[in-house]
Amino acid sequence: MSLNLEILSRAATEARGLTMDAVHACKSGHLGLPLGCAEIGAVLFGHSLHLNPDEPRWLNRDRFVLSAGHGSMFLYSWLHLAGFDIPLENIKRFRQLDSHTPGHPEFGETPGVEATTGPLGQGIANSVGFAVSQQMAAARFNTAEHVIFDNHVVCLSGDGCNQEGISHEAAEFAAHQKLDNLIMIYDSNYVTLDAMASATQSENTAERFDGYGWHVQTIDGNDMQAFLAAFEEAKEGTGQPHLIIAHTLIGKGIPEVAGTQKAHGEGGAKFVDEDRVKELGLPADRHFYVSDEVRAYFAAHKQKQLEHFNRWNETFQAWQAANPALAKLLGSGVNKEVPADLLLRIPEFPKDAKLATRKAGSQVLQPIAEAMPLLISGSADLHGSTLNYINSDKDFTPEHRAGRNIRFGIREHAMCAMLNGFAYDGIFRPSGATFLVFADYARPAIRLASLSGLPVVYIFTHDSIGVGEDGPTHEPVETVSGLRVIPNLDLIRPADPEETAGAFVAAMQRTDGPTMLALTRQDLPTLNEIPVQKRREGAAKGGYVAVAETAELDTILLATGSELQHAIAAAKTLGPGTRVVSLPSFYRFDHQPAEYREEVLPSHCRRRVAIEAGVTALWYKYVGLDGKVVGVDRFGLSAPGAIVMETLGITAESVIKAVQSLPEPALA
């Protein structure tokens, strides 16, 4: 079907007007991309994308991700025109409290927003995750008789996105995996925020992506016919991801700043006056104006979209009837279902087991993967060390799209952002692994998963100075505490195999945010002093009484992970009035009812010592000013792990000394 150039050109102009008015009204925002890419928006949302505005999460929709999230008014204006539930009042209240049109797009806040893309480049990697998810879904659920997944993932990025290192990681991965359902539009406008792009880049982007293995086209992005032709070519599928380098005029419509760095932000808003409006062809007295003709066109286009959706829905219903087991499986993924008996499916570990929690995690993962067929597990080139490979399945490859093990390569940041893409897509349950010390490479993506409430599971191993010989560069003394302060991130550091089982199940059961499992490299004893069920359930609660006092309570020892064994050993020396509390998850424990927290950590007992092989500051909220923390407020050492632990004082003896240095408990 040919483009209606006349009406879509008018729509592009009016979309520019909406952006100008919105940015001018709130005196902040970014004019440049929405004005420069208006023709692209008109083609995508007025002609080419398959969407259902009445069902924004329709399974077979084309996914559109705005990686250059600062240009959010581009997305809001086109979603509004396309008929999504974004009333004009929300556009008028751009960037205001409770407007549903925040400064950068936020998943779950605005209908039609596929991903939270604030930091530049995240959306590119998110889009790669979407593309893998959809390839995997097509392989799992399409049949010879019924194709229910055949959509495209479209990402709009800018110079800033492509300068960020994460874009290189994600682009390499996408090319290696031949993700030909992925189309990236690069808004190449020669401008960054501070200066013209030539001040900071001189690469040949087309050659770079061609070298990765992408199919590359270069066009005039303000020419709708040229863009449509490139987009249609990209949709044909060449066994490669597609890049459309669209040269646009940033800030088009405001000559005073167009084509300069001043157009990037709100600098052009002051020029939005009556004369400028007339030059654009908009009514002089207009504010947030959309013509009846444009409204009518998009209403008719929405009807065509609904007709396309209805045809797909007929196929989908026929597919459901013909494939009830597949339909049930797909529904379980979309609804984030977790088997109620998941913990019972994990066999108990032998009483004499002595193994690292990463090894215990590997054993726990297998029955979980069997019970949850849509769980995927990837690693940043460390499957052999993180031990999170699903043994019953194969790798995801261009030849085997159904494989559940993803080899992300040495790309921790992109891996975690791709996992976010899986979670945004909402069909598969994503998990990924690396060494805990490399969490800092991936922190922006982990933070966005927390902000967006994504049920991603991170299996991060080698969690402390117990790493040993690799030395301080690989010993994450500050990392656990640094991650605990991220709102909505649950970090669980289990103490033995049974706590590990409880931690894995708790991670799977959580559907409103990410969970990180911090696991050891070194072997740990099975803590048979504590009943199995108590360890498993206690890990899920985040904290519990591991060893109860047998006389009047006078001292509480707190510990997580590999240090719980030392607290238990110390309690045997300190006497019958000593209680040991395992606190594998601060997040989970803090979300328990106040009565439970008081039961585990009674406020009247202020004689407390905590031990953890990491920095100590966060522990004082549990031990108080009267207590002490045995920890590591320095970087580690290179030596066998046990020697490093002993040298830095992570021992039962250190706990005993710390308790003995406290005032004696007051007599009743």
mmCIF file of N, CA and C in Angstrom, residues 342 345-347 362-372:
data_model
loop_
_atom_site.group_PDB
_atom_site.id
_atom_site.type_symbol
_atom_site.label_atom_id
_atom_site.label_comp_id
_atom_site.label_asym_id
_atom_site.label_seq_id
_atom_site.Cartn_x
_atom_site.Cartn_y
_atom_site.Cartn_z
ATOM 1 N N LEU A 342 7.379 -25.966 43.544
ATOM 2 C CA LEU A 342 8.724 -25.884 42.979
ATOM 3 C C LEU A 342 9.795 -26.303 43.979
ATOM 4 N N ARG A 345 10.312 -29.995 44.419
ATOM 5 C CA ARG A 345 10.914 -30.714 43.294
ATOM 6 C C ARG A 345 12.438 -30.775 43.388
ATOM 7 N N ILE A 346 12.994 -30.059 44.337
ATOM 8 C CA ILE A 346 14.453 -30.024 44.494
ATOM 9 C C ILE A 346 14.853 -31.012 45.581
ATOM 10 N N PRO A 347 15.580 -32.062 45.238
ATOM 11 C CA PRO A 347 15.972 -33.049 46.253
ATOM 12 C C PRO A 347 16.842 -32.422 47.339
ATOM 13 N N SER A 362 23.922 -25.016 40.612
ATOM 14 C CA SER A 362 23.859 -25.772 39.359
ATOM 15 C C SER A 362 22.927 -26.961 39.504
ATOM 16 N N GLN A 363 23.018 -27.640 40.650
ATOM 17 C CA GLN A 363 22.158 -28.793 40.885
ATOM 18 C C GLN A 363 20.704 -28.370 41.082
ATOM 19 N N VAL A 364 20.499 -27.257 41.740
ATOM 20 C CA VAL A 364 19.149 -26.747 41.982
ATOM 21 C C VAL A 364 18.508 -26.296 40.670
ATOM 22 N N LEU A 365 19.302 -25.714 39.784
ATOM 23 C CA LEU A 365 18.781 -25.165 38.538
ATOM 24 C C LEU A 365 18.130 -26.225 37.653
ATOM 25 N N GLN A 366 18.641 -27.433 37.696
ATOM 26 C CA GLN A 366 18.160 -28.448 36.750
ATOM 27 C C GLN A 366 16.688 -28.813 36.976
ATOM 28 N N PRO A 367 16.255 -29.162 38.194
ATOM 29 C CA PRO A 367 14.818 -29.438 38.378
ATOM 30 C C PRO A 367 13.947 -28.197 38.196
ATOM 31 N N ILE A 368 14.488 -27.026 38.493
ATOM 32 C CA ILE A 368 13.724 -25.800 38.256
ATOM 33 C C ILE A 368 13.506 -25.606 36.763
ATOM 34 N N ALA A 369 14.546 -25.830 35.958
ATOM 35 C CA ALA A 369 14.425 -25.678 34.514
ATOM 36 C C ALA A 369 13.450 -26.697 33.932
ATOM 37 N N GLU A 370 13.417 -27.873 34.510
ATOM 38 C CA GLU A 370 12.462 -28.882 34.055
ATOM 39 C C GLU A 370 11.033 -28.454 34.376
ATOM 40 N N ALA A 371 10.848 -27.856 35.556
ATOM 41 C CA ALA A 371 9.509 -27.429 35.975
ATOM 42 C C ALA A 371 9.065 -26.150 35.291
ATOM 43 N N MET A 372 10.038 -25.350 34.813
ATOM 44 C CA MET A 372 9.732 -24.068 34.178
ATOM 45 C C MET A 372 10.367 -24.056 32.784
#
